[in-house]
Amino acid sequence: MPPIHLFHGGLISPVSIHEAQYLERALLAVSSEGVIEWIEHDVDPTLIQDVALKHGLELDSSVEIYELKHGEWLMPGFVDTHTHAPQFPNIGIGGQYELLKWLENVTFPTESRFSDLEFARSVYTTVIDRVLSFGTTTCCYYGTLHLEATKLLADIISQKGQRAFVGKCNMNRESPSYQEASSEQSVADTQTLISYIRSLSPSNPLVHPILTPRFAISCTSELLKALGKIAQSDPTLAIQTHISENKSEIAYTLELFKNYPGCTSYAGVYKEHGLLSDRTILAHAVHLTEEELNMVKECEAGVSHCPTSNFYLNSGVCKVGDMLDRGIKVGLGTDCSGGFSPSIINAVRDAVIASKVIAMSSPSSDTSALANRTLPLATLLHLSTLGGAQLCNLSTEIGSLEPGKQFDAILVNVRGEAGNGSVWAGEKDSLSVMLEKFFMGGDDRNIRRVWVRGRLVSGVDA
């Protein structure tokens, strides 16, 4: 049986888009099932045993105790709401292209190689190790169009203990050298994958299937309708796709669907085909119109903000503050390899820069709103953790450190021994100051341990 964990020291957790919790001397207990049992605030080190006994916990050999120093803290694991596992070999190349040419010249040729299962195994094993090392405890993965390779991806994630959503790309047009033979085959393979992933852990699973129409351009109306029917017949099934990433993409989408009723906007295409709901994760959403923003809000769908990719592929700057003010769910995505880093910390930095770009071009004096302002620290913490959990409909289970939630968490160290010269933990720095330093200068060297449902799965000291 896994040990009971008891942590004493710094704890950081999101409360809302405007508020974060900072506890300097928290005492947190995690059961052997990986659930947070209780949290006490401001516990003197000399009283740890007394407080534990008050909760019926004897500090014997079954309890693993962590006493954190100044410059160390616990926080929720990161949630990456959008990335492409097969694209990691391409990280850092293709910056000369915008989206559609980048797909044609860089992405699709690499993804087509995943018909080779040995190649797929080699890549996917490394991908999951790397993503976990950056503190990402939950990740939404796009696979390729290959059924067997995507089953393998789910296997590897399950073995390594990450929480994830895994989807096989549905794409049956507009890429003759890399597309599925028919909508019927695409749907059949999707249904096979859904059943397969659910068989990996029939009760209390960490890995979930997710419908993955790549984007509207790559799917015929027939295929989108069939996927919409699957979604409507299964209220537990999540959906992930791309929307309004690039202006050329938008124009081409509207041209392809101009003769279909209700498809007068990109969001309208998904709504008309039954794919816009409270379970839908829309990546990018850079150029949504007012009508589309209202549609997304009304359908209770949400947005994966991918600022690194949006900059790197010259797509644009997403107005995330405005979306949050409207009550739209938003999380962060790394979008590798459009994004050049698998780290949510990097996405946090680029989210700050994106918000500053908007604030410089259209400044706002309304301090009660997030639109047209630099995103504050509490909002960045929310986007990287609880916001992503809300987008994945997992916020009752993960995303913050609270009693009753599962212990998906990271132990951060910004002390000198971490070996990262970009982060300086001053002797009198508060937790909020150190969190900001970590977000702006931290990397995987500062992530010492990573737990998913109480299981240690990664980290420098794992």
CSV table of C-alpha atoms in Angstrom, one decimal:
chain,number,residue,atom,x,y,z
A,1,MET,CA,0.0,0.0,0.0
A,2,PRO,CA,1.3,3.5,-0.8
A,3,PRO,CA,2.4,5.5,2.2
A,4,ILE,CA,0.4,8.3,3.9
A,5,HIS,CA,2.0,11.6,3.1
A,6,LEU,CA,2.3,14.5,5.6
A,7,PHE,CA,3.6,17.8,4.4
A,8,HIS,CA,4.6,20.8,6.6
A,9,GLY,CA,5.5,24.2,5.1
A,10,GLY,CA,4.6,26.4,2.2
A,11,LEU,CA,1.4,25.8,0.3
A,12,ILE,CA,0.0,27.7,-2.7
A,13,SER,CA,-3.4,27.1,-4.2
A,14,PRO,CA,-5.8,29.0,-6.5
A,15,VAL,CA,-9.1,30.1,-5.1
A,16,SER,CA,-10.5,32.0,-8.1
A,17,ILE,CA,-9.4,34.0,-11.1
A,18,HIS,CA,-8.8,36.9,-8.7
A,19,GLU,CA,-7.6,35.2,-5.6
A,20,ALA,CA,-4.9,32.7,-4.5
A,21,GLN,CA,-4.2,31.1,-1.1
A,22,TYR,CA,-0.7,31.3,0.4
A,23,LEU,CA,0.0,29.4,3.6
A,24,GLU,CA,3.5,29.6,5.1
A,25,ARG,CA,3.1,26.8,7.7
A,26,ALA,CA,0.5,24.5,6.4
A,27,LEU,CA,0.1,20.9,7.5
A,28,LEU,CA,-1.4,18.7,4.8
A,29,ALA,CA,-2.2,15.0,5.0
A,30,VAL,CA,-2.7,12.7,2.0
A,31,SER,CA,-4.2,9.3,2.4
A,32,SER,CA,-2.8,6.1,0.9
A,33,GLU,CA,-5.5,6.3,-1.8
A,34,GLY,CA,-4.0,9.7,-2.9
A,35,VAL,CA,-6.8,11.9,-1.5
A,36,ILE,CA,-6.1,15.1,0.5
A,37,GLU,CA,-7.5,14.2,4.0
A,38,TRP,CA,-7.1,17.5,5.8
A,39,ILE,CA,-5.2,20.8,5.8
A,40,GLU,CA,-4.4,22.8,8.9
A,41,HIS,CA,-3.2,26.4,8.7
A,42,ASP,CA,-0.2,28.0,10.5
A,43,VAL,CA,1.1,25.0,12.4
A,44,ASP,CA,4.2,25.5,14.6
A,45,PRO,CA,6.8,22.8,13.8
A,46,THR,CA,6.8,21.7,17.4
A,47,LEU,CA,3.0,20.9,17.2
A,48,ILE,CA,3.1,18.7,14.1
A,49,GLN,CA,2.6,15.4,16.0
A,50,ASP,CA,-0.1,16.9,18.2
A,51,VAL,CA,-2.1,18.2,15.3
A,52,ALA,CA,-1.7,14.9,13.4
A,53,LEU,CA,-2.9,13.0,16.5
A,54,LYS,CA,-6.0,15.3,16.7
A,55,HIS,CA,-6.9,13.9,13.2
A,56,GLY,CA,-6.2,10.3,14.3
A,57,LEU,CA,-2.9,10.0,12.5
A,58,GLU,CA,0.0,8.4,14.3
A,59,LEU,CA,3.4,9.3,12.9
A,60,ASP,CA,4.7,5.8,12.5
A,61,SER,CA,6.6,4.1,9.7
A,62,SER,CA,3.5,4.2,7.5
A,63,VAL,CA,3.7,8.0,7.2
A,64,GLU,CA,6.1,9.7,4.9
A,65,ILE,CA,6.8,13.2,6.3
A,66,TYR,CA,8.1,16.2,4.3
A,67,GLU,CA,9.3,19.2,6.2
A,68,LEU,CA,9.7,22.0,3.6
A,69,LYS,CA,12.2,24.7,3.9
A,70,HIS,CA,11.9,28.4,3.0
A,71,GLY,CA,12.0,28.4,-0.8
A,72,GLU,CA,10.0,25.2,-1.1
A,73,TRP,CA,6.3,24.8,-1.4
A,74,LEU,CA,3.5,22.5,-2.6
A,75,MET,CA,1.1,23.6,-5.3
A,76,PRO,CA,-1.4,21.9,-7.6
A,77,GLY,CA,0.1,20.1,-10.6
A,78,PHE,CA,-0.2,22.0,-13.9
A,79,VAL,CA,-3.0,21.2,-16.4
A,80,ASP,CA,-2.0,21.4,-20.1
A,81,THR,CA,-5.3,21.6,-22.0
A,82,HIS,CA,-3.8,21.3,-25.5
A,83,THR,CA,-0.8,19.6,-27.0
A,84,HIS,CA,0.2,17.2,-29.8
A,85,ALA,CA,2.2,14.2,-28.6
A,86,PRO,CA,3.4,13.2,-32.1
A,87,GLN,CA,4.8,16.7,-32.8
A,88,PHE,CA,7.5,16.8,-30.1
A,89,PRO,CA,10.2,15.8,-32.6
A,90,ASN,CA,9.4,19.0,-34.5
A,91,ILE,CA,9.8,21.4,-31.5
A,92,GLY,CA,11.7,24.5,-32.6
A,93,ILE,CA,11.4,24.2,-36.4
A,94,GLY,CA,9.0,25.6,-38.9
A,95,GLY,CA,8.9,29.2,-37.5
A,96,GLN,CA,9.0,30.6,-41.1
A,97,TYR,CA,5.5,29.3,-41.7
A,98,GLU,CA,2.0,30.3,-40.7
A,99,LEU,CA,-0.5,27.6,-39.7
A,100,LEU,CA,-1.7,26.0,-42.9
A,101,LYS,CA,1.8,25.9,-44.6
A,102,TRP,CA,3.3,24.7,-41.3
A,103,LEU,CA,0.8,21.8,-41.2
A,104,GLU,CA,1.6,20.9,-44.8
A,105,ASN,CA,5.4,21.2,-44.7
A,106,VAL,CA,6.3,20.3,-41.1
A,107,THR,CA,3.5,18.6,-39.2
A,108,PHE,CA,1.7,16.1,-41.4
A,109,PRO,CA,5.0,14.5,-42.8
A,110,THR,CA,6.1,13.8,-39.2
A,111,GLU,CA,2.7,12.6,-38.0
A,112,SER,CA,2.5,10.2,-41.0
A,113,ARG,CA,5.5,8.3,-39.5
A,114,PHE,CA,3.4,7.0,-36.6
A,115,SER,CA,2.1,4.1,-38.6
A,116,ASP,CA,5.4,2.6,-37.4
A,117,LEU,CA,4.7,1.5,-33.9
A,118,GLU,CA,8.3,1.2,-32.8
A,119,PHE,CA,8.8,4.8,-33.8
A,120,ALA,CA,5.6,5.7,-32.0
A,121,ARG,CA,6.7,3.9,-28.8
A,122,SER,CA,10.1,5.6,-28.8
A,123,VAL,CA,8.6,9.1,-29.2
A,124,TYR,CA,5.7,8.7,-26.9
A,125,THR,CA,7.7,7.3,-24.1
A,126,THR,CA,10.0,10.3,-24.2
A,127,VAL,CA,7.1,12.7,-24.6
A,128,ILE,CA,5.3,11.6,-21.4
A,129,ASP,CA,8.5,11.6,-19.4
A,130,ARG,CA,9.2,15.2,-20.5
A,131,VAL,CA,5.7,16.5,-19.9
A,132,LEU,CA,5.7,15.0,-16.4
A,133,SER,CA,9.1,16.4,-15.6
A,134,PHE,CA,7.7,19.9,-16.1
A,135,GLY,CA,5.0,19.3,-13.5
A,136,THR,CA,2.1,18.7,-15.8
A,137,THR,CA,-0.1,16.2,-13.9
A,138,THR,CA,-3.0,16.4,-16.4
A,139,CYS,CA,-2.6,16.7,-20.2
A,140,CYS,CA,-5.0,16.8,-23.2
A,141,TYR,CA,-3.2,14.9,-25.9
A,142,TYR,CA,-3.9,14.8,-29.7
A,143,GLY,CA,-2.5,11.7,-31.2
A,144,THR,CA,-2.3,11.0,-34.9
A,145,LEU,CA,-4.9,9.5,-37.2
A,146,HIS,CA,-3.5,6.1,-36.5
A,147,LEU,CA,-5.6,3.9,-34.2
A,148,GLU,CA,-2.9,1.5,-33.0
A,149,ALA,CA,-0.4,4.3,-32.3
A,150,THR,CA,-3.0,6.2,-30.3
A,151,LYS,CA,-3.8,3.1,-28.3
A,152,LEU,CA,-0.1,2.8,-27.6
A,153,LEU,CA,0.0,6.4,-26.4
A,154,ALA,CA,-2.8,5.7,-24.0
A,155,ASP,CA,-1.0,2.6,-22.7
A,156,ILE,CA,2.2,4.6,-22.0
A,157,ILE,CA,0.4,7.4,-20.2
A,158,SER,CA,-1.5,4.8,-18.1
A,159,GLN,CA,1.7,3.0,-17.2
A,160,LYS,CA,3.5,6.2,-16.2
A,161,GLY,CA,0.6,7.4,-14.1
A,162,GLN,CA,-0.3,10.7,-15.7
A,163,ARG,CA,-3.9,12.0,-15.8
A,164,ALA,CA,-4.8,12.6,-19.4
A,165,PHE,CA,-7.3,12.8,-22.2
A,166,VAL,CA,-6.2,11.0,-25.4
A,167,GLY,CA,-7.8,11.4,-28.8
A,168,LYS,CA,-7.2,10.0,-32.3
A,169,CYS,CA,-7.3,12.8,-34.8
A,170,ASN,CA,-10.4,12.6,-37.1
A,171,MET,CA,-9.4,14.0,-40.5
A,172,ASN,CA,-10.7,12.8,-43.9
A,173,ARG,CA,-10.0,15.6,-46.3
A,174,GLU,CA,-7.7,18.5,-47.4
A,175,SER,CA,-4.5,16.5,-46.9
A,176,PRO,CA,-4.3,13.8,-49.6
A,177,SER,CA,-1.0,12.3,-48.3
A,178,TYR,CA,-2.2,12.2,-44.7
A,179,GLN,CA,-5.9,11.6,-44.2
A,180,GLU,CA,-8.3,8.8,-43.4
A,181,ALA,CA,-9.9,6.8,-46.2
A,182,SER,CA,-13.5,7.6,-45.2
A,183,SER,CA,-15.7,9.1,-42.5
A,184,GLU,CA,-17.0,5.6,-41.7
A,185,GLN,CA,-13.5,4.3,-41.0
A,186,SER,CA,-12.7,7.4,-38.9
A,187,VAL,CA,-15.7,6.9,-36.8
A,188,ALA,CA,-15.2,3.2,-36.4
A,189,ASP,CA,-11.6,3.7,-35.2
A,190,THR,CA,-12.7,6.4,-32.8
A,191,GLN,CA,-15.3,4.1,-31.2
A,192,THR,CA,-12.7,1.4,-31.0
A,193,LEU,CA,-10.3,3.8,-29.2
A,194,ILE,CA,-13.0,5.0,-26.8
A,195,SER,CA,-13.7,1.4,-25.7
A,196,TYR,CA,-10.0,0.5,-25.5
A,197,ILE,CA,-9.1,3.5,-23.3
A,198,ARG,CA,-12.0,2.8,-21.0
A,199,SER,CA,-11.0,-0.8,-20.7
A,200,LEU,CA,-7.6,0.2,-19.3
A,201,SER,CA,-9.1,1.2,-16.0
A,202,PRO,CA,-12.9,0.6,-15.8
A,203,SER,CA,-13.3,2.2,-12.4
A,204,ASN,CA,-11.8,5.5,-11.3
A,205,PRO,CA,-9.6,6.0,-14.5
A,206,LEU,CA,-6.8,8.5,-14.9
A,207,VAL,CA,-6.8,8.3,-18.7
A,208,HIS,CA,-9.9,9.3,-20.6
A,209,PRO,CA,-10.9,9.2,-24.3
A,210,ILE,CA,-11.7,12.5,-26.0
A,211,LEU,CA,-13.3,13.1,-29.4
A,212,THR,CA,-10.8,14.9,-31.6
A,213,PRO,CA,-12.0,16.3,-34.9
A,214,ARG,CA,-8.7,18.0,-35.8
A,215,PHE,CA,-10.3,21.1,-37.1
A,216,ALA,CA,-13.2,21.9,-39.4
A,217,ILE,CA,-11.0,22.1,-42.5
A,218,SER,CA,-9.9,18.5,-42.1
A,219,CYS,CA,-13.4,17.0,-41.6
A,220,THR,CA,-16.3,16.7,-44.0
A,221,SER,CA,-19.7,17.7,-42.7
A,222,GLU,CA,-20.6,14.0,-42.7
A,223,LEU,CA,-17.8,13.2,-40.4
A,224,LEU,CA,-18.5,16.1,-38.0
A,225,LYS,CA,-22.2,15.0,-37.8
A,226,ALA,CA,-21.2,11.5,-37.0
A,227,LEU,CA,-18.9,12.7,-34.2
A,228,GLY,CA,-21.6,15.0,-32.9
A,229,LYS,CA,-23.9,12.0,-32.6
A,230,ILE,CA,-21.3,10.1,-30.6
A,231,ALA,CA,-20.9,13.2,-28.3
A,232,GLN,CA,-24.6,13.6,-27.8
A,233,SER,CA,-25.1,9.9,-27.0
A,234,ASP,CA,-22.4,9.9,-24.3
A,235,PRO,CA,-22.6,12.8,-21.8
A,236,THR,CA,-19.3,11.8,-20.2
A,237,LEU,CA,-17.2,12.2,-23.4
A,238,ALA,CA,-15.1,15.3,-23.8
A,239,ILE,CA,-14.3,17.0,-27.2
A,240,GLN,CA,-11.2,18.8,-28.3
A,241,THR,CA,-10.6,20.7,-31.5
A,242,HIS,CA,-9.1,23.9,-32.9
A,243,ILE,CA,-10.9,27.2,-33.7
A,244,SER,CA,-10.0,30.6,-35.1
A,245,GLU,CA,-6.3,30.2,-34.8
A,246,ASN,CA,-5.3,31.9,-38.0
A,247,LYS,CA,-7.1,34.3,-40.3
A,248,SER,CA,-6.4,32.3,-43.5
A,249,GLU,CA,-7.7,29.2,-41.7
A,250,ILE,CA,-10.9,31.0,-40.7
A,251,ALA,CA,-11.5,32.2,-44.3
A,252,TYR,CA,-11.0,28.7,-45.7
A,253,THR,CA,-13.3,27.1,-43.1
A,254,LEU,CA,-16.1,29.5,-44.0
A,255,GLU,CA,-15.5,28.8,-47.7
A,256,LEU,CA,-15.8,25.0,-47.2
A,257,PHE,CA,-19.0,25.3,-45.1
A,258,LYS,CA,-20.7,28.2,-46.9
A,259,ASN,CA,-23.5,26.0,-48.3
A,260,TYR,CA,-24.4,24.4,-44.9
A,261,PRO,CA,-27.2,25.9,-42.9
A,262,GLY,CA,-26.1,27.7,-39.7
A,263,CYS,CA,-22.4,27.5,-40.6
A,264,THR,CA,-21.9,31.3,-41.0
A,265,SER,CA,-19.1,31.3,-38.4
A,266,TYR,CA,-16.4,29.0,-37.3
A,267,ALA,CA,-18.1,28.4,-33.9
A,268,GLY,CA,-21.3,27.9,-35.8
A,269,VAL,CA,-19.8,25.0,-37.7
A,270,TYR,CA,-19.2,23.1,-34.5
A,271,LYS,CA,-22.5,24.1,-33.0
A,272,GLU,CA,-24.5,23.0,-36.0
A,273,HIS,CA,-22.7,19.6,-36.0
A,274,GLY,CA,-23.4,18.9,-32.3
A,275,LEU,CA,-19.8,19.5,-31.1
A,276,LEU,CA,-20.1,22.7,-29.1
A,277,SER,CA,-21.0,21.9,-25.5
A,278,ASP,CA,-19.9,22.2,-21.9
A,279,ARG,CA,-17.4,19.4,-22.7
A,280,THR,CA,-15.7,21.1,-25.6
A,281,ILE,CA,-12.1,22.4,-25.4
A,282,LEU,CA,-11.5,25.0,-28.1
A,283,ALA,CA,-7.8,25.6,-28.8
A,284,HIS,CA,-6.6,29.1,-29.7
A,285,ALA,CA,-9.8,31.1,-30.3
A,286,VAL,CA,-7.6,34.1,-31.2
A,287,HIS,CA,-10.1,35.7,-33.6
A,288,LEU,CA,-13.5,34.9,-32.3
A,289,THR,CA,-16.2,37.4,-33.1
A,290,GLU,CA,-18.6,38.9,-30.6
A,291,GLU,CA,-21.3,36.5,-31.9
A,292,GLU,CA,-18.9,33.6,-31.5
A,293,LEU,CA,-17.9,34.6,-27.9
A,294,ASN,CA,-21.5,34.7,-26.9
A,295,MET,CA,-22.1,31.3,-28.6
A,296,VAL,CA,-19.2,29.7,-26.7
A,297,LYS,CA,-20.4,31.2,-23.4
A,298,GLU,CA,-24.0,30.1,-24.0
A,299,CYS,CA,-22.9,26.5,-24.9
A,300,GLU,CA,-20.6,26.5,-21.8
A,301,ALA,CA,-17.6,25.5,-23.9
A,302,GLY,CA,-14.1,26.7,-23.0
A,303,VAL,CA,-10.9,27.9,-24.5
A,304,SER,CA,-7.3,26.5,-24.3
A,305,HIS,CA,-5.1,29.6,-24.5
A,306,CYS,CA,-1.9,28.7,-26.4
A,307,PRO,CA,0.1,32.0,-26.3
A,308,THR,CA,3.5,30.5,-27.2
A,309,SER,CA,2.1,28.9,-30.4
A,310,ASN,CA,0.0,32.0,-31.2
A,311,PHE,CA,3.2,34.1,-31.2
A,312,TYR,CA,5.5,31.5,-32.9
A,313,LEU,CA,3.2,30.8,-35.9
A,314,ASN,CA,2.2,34.5,-36.2
A,315,SER,CA,-1.4,33.7,-35.5
A,316,GLY,CA,-2.3,36.6,-33.2
A,317,VAL,CA,-3.0,37.6,-29.6
A,318,CYS,CA,-6.0,36.0,-27.8
A,319,LYS,CA,-8.0,38.4,-25.6
A,320,VAL,CA,-8.1,36.1,-22.6
A,321,GLY,CA,-8.9,38.8,-20.0
A,322,ASP,CA,-12.1,39.6,-21.9
A,323,MET,CA,-13.0,35.9,-22.0
A,324,LEU,CA,-12.5,35.6,-18.3
A,325,ASP,CA,-14.6,38.7,-17.6
A,326,ARG,CA,-17.4,37.1,-19.7
A,327,GLY,CA,-17.2,33.9,-17.5
A,328,ILE,CA,-15.8,31.7,-20.3
A,329,LYS,CA,-13.7,28.8,-19.0
A,330,VAL,CA,-10.0,29.2,-19.9
A,331,GLY,CA,-7.0,27.1,-19.3
A,332,LEU,CA,-3.4,27.1,-20.8
A,333,GLY,CA,-2.0,24.9,-23.5
A,334,THR,CA,1.5,24.4,-24.7
A,335,ASP,CA,0.5,23.3,-28.2
A,336,CYS,CA,3.7,21.5,-29.0
A,337,SER,CA,5.1,21.8,-31.6
A,338,GLY,CA,3.4,25.0,-32.7
A,339,GLY,CA,4.6,26.0,-29.2
A,340,PHE,CA,8.3,25.4,-28.7
A,341,SER,CA,8.2,24.3,-25.1
A,342,PRO,CA,6.3,21.5,-23.3
A,343,SER,CA,6.3,23.6,-20.1
A,344,ILE,CA,3.2,25.3,-18.8
A,345,ILE,CA,5.6,27.6,-17.0
A,346,ASN,CA,6.6,28.9,-20.4
A,347,ALA,CA,3.0,29.2,-21.4
A,348,VAL,CA,2.4,31.3,-18.2
A,349,ARG,CA,5.2,33.7,-19.3
A,350,ASP,CA,3.9,34.1,-22.8
A,351,ALA,CA,0.3,34.6,-21.4
A,352,VAL,CA,1.7,37.5,-19.4
A,353,ILE,CA,3.4,39.0,-22.5
A,354,ALA,CA,0.3,38.5,-24.6
A,355,SER,CA,-1.8,40.4,-22.0
A,356,LYS,CA,0.8,43.2,-21.9
A,357,VAL,CA,0.6,43.5,-25.7
A,358,ILE,CA,-3.2,43.9,-25.5
A,359,ALA,CA,-2.8,46.4,-22.6
A,360,MET,CA,-0.3,48.5,-24.5
A,361,SER,CA,-2.5,48.7,-27.6
A,362,SER,CA,-5.8,49.2,-25.8
A,363,PRO,CA,-5.2,50.2,-22.2
A,364,SER,CA,-8.0,50.1,-19.6
A,365,SER,CA,-8.4,51.9,-16.3
A,366,ASP,CA,-11.0,49.5,-15.1
A,367,THR,CA,-9.1,47.6,-12.4
A,368,SER,CA,-12.2,45.4,-11.6
A,369,ALA,CA,-11.9,43.8,-15.0
A,370,LEU,CA,-9.1,41.7,-16.6
A,371,ALA,CA,-9.7,42.8,-20.2
A,372,ASN,CA,-7.0,45.0,-21.6
A,373,ARG,CA,-4.8,44.6,-18.5
A,374,THR,CA,-1.7,42.7,-17.6
A,375,LEU,CA,-2.9,39.4,-16.1
A,376,PRO,CA,-2.2,39.4,-12.3
A,377,LEU,CA,-0.4,36.6,-10.5
A,378,ALA,CA,-3.6,35.0,-9.1
A,379,THR,CA,-5.0,34.8,-12.6
A,380,LEU,CA,-1.9,33.1,-13.9
A,381,LEU,CA,-2.0,30.6,-11.2
A,382,HIS,CA,-5.7,29.9,-11.9
A,383,LEU,CA,-5.1,29.5,-15.7
A,384,SER,CA,-2.3,27.0,-15.1
A,385,THR,CA,-4.1,24.8,-12.6
A,386,LEU,CA,-7.8,25.2,-11.6
A,387,GLY,CA,-8.8,26.9,-14.8
A,388,GLY,CA,-7.5,24.0,-16.8
A,389,ALA,CA,-9.3,21.6,-14.5
A,390,GLN,CA,-12.5,23.5,-15.0
A,391,LEU,CA,-12.1,23.3,-18.7
A,392,CYS,CA,-11.6,19.6,-18.5
A,393,ASN,CA,-14.6,19.3,-16.1
A,394,LEU,CA,-12.3,17.9,-13.4
A,395,SER,CA,-12.4,20.8,-10.9
A,396,THR,CA,-14.2,18.7,-8.3
A,397,GLU,CA,-11.3,16.3,-8.3
A,398,ILE,CA,-8.1,18.3,-9.1
A,399,GLY,CA,-6.8,21.8,-9.8
A,400,SER,CA,-6.4,23.1,-6.2
A,401,LEU,CA,-5.2,21.7,-2.9
A,402,GLU,CA,-8.3,21.1,-0.8
A,403,PRO,CA,-9.6,18.4,1.4
A,404,GLY,CA,-11.4,15.7,-0.6
A,405,LYS,CA,-9.6,16.4,-3.8
A,406,GLN,CA,-7.1,14.1,-5.3
A,407,PHE,CA,-3.4,14.8,-4.6
A,408,ASP,CA,-2.2,16.0,-8.0
A,409,ALA,CA,0.6,18.2,-6.9
A,410,ILE,CA,4.2,19.4,-7.4
A,411,LEU,CA,6.9,20.3,-4.9
A,412,VAL,CA,8.7,23.4,-6.0
A,413,ASN,CA,12.2,24.4,-4.9
A,414,VAL,CA,13.6,27.8,-5.8
A,415,ARG,CA,16.5,27.6,-3.4
A,416,GLY,CA,20.1,27.8,-4.7
A,417,GLU,CA,20.6,24.0,-4.6
A,418,ALA,CA,18.0,23.7,-7.4
A,419,GLY,CA,20.7,25.0,-9.8
A,420,ASN,CA,18.6,27.5,-11.6
A,421,GLY,CA,20.4,30.8,-11.6
A,422,SER,CA,17.4,32.6,-13.0
A,423,VAL,CA,15.4,32.3,-9.7
A,424,TRP,CA,16.6,34.0,-6.6
A,425,ALA,CA,14.8,33.1,-3.3
A,426,GLY,CA,15.5,35.9,-0.9
A,427,GLU,CA,15.5,35.1,2.8
A,428,LYS,CA,12.5,37.4,3.4
A,429,ASP,CA,10.6,36.6,0.2
A,430,SER,CA,6.9,35.8,0.7
A,431,LEU,CA,5.3,32.8,-1.1
A,432,SER,CA,3.6,35.1,-3.6
A,433,VAL,CA,6.9,36.8,-4.4
A,434,MET,CA,8.6,33.4,-4.9
A,435,LEU,CA,5.7,32.1,-7.0
A,436,GLU,CA,6.1,35.1,-9.3
A,437,LYS,CA,9.8,34.5,-9.6
A,438,PHE,CA,9.2,30.8,-10.3
A,439,PHE,CA,6.7,31.6,-13.1
A,440,MET,CA,9.0,34.1,-14.7
A,441,GLY,CA,12.3,32.3,-14.3
A,442,GLY,CA,11.6,28.7,-13.3
A,443,ASP,CA,12.0,25.5,-15.2
A,444,ASP,CA,12.1,21.7,-14.6
A,445,ARG,CA,15.1,22.0,-12.3
A,446,ASN,CA,12.8,23.7,-9.8
A,447,ILE,CA,10.2,20.9,-9.9
A,448,ARG,CA,11.5,18.4,-7.4
A,449,ARG,CA,8.6,16.0,-7.1
A,450,VAL,CA,5.4,15.4,-9.1
A,451,TRP,CA,2.5,13.4,-7.7
A,452,VAL,CA,-0.7,12.2,-9.5
A,453,ARG,CA,-3.3,10.8,-7.1
A,454,GLY,CA,-0.7,10.5,-4.5
A,455,ARG,CA,1.7,8.5,-6.6
A,456,LEU,CA,5.2,9.9,-7.2
A,457,VAL,CA,5.6,9.9,-11.0
A,458,SER,CA,8.4,12.4,-11.8
A,459,GLY,CA,10.6,15.2,-10.5
A,460,VAL,CA,14.3,15.8,-10.0
A,461,ASP,CA,14.2,14.0,-6.7
A,462,ALA,CA,11.8,11.3,-7.7
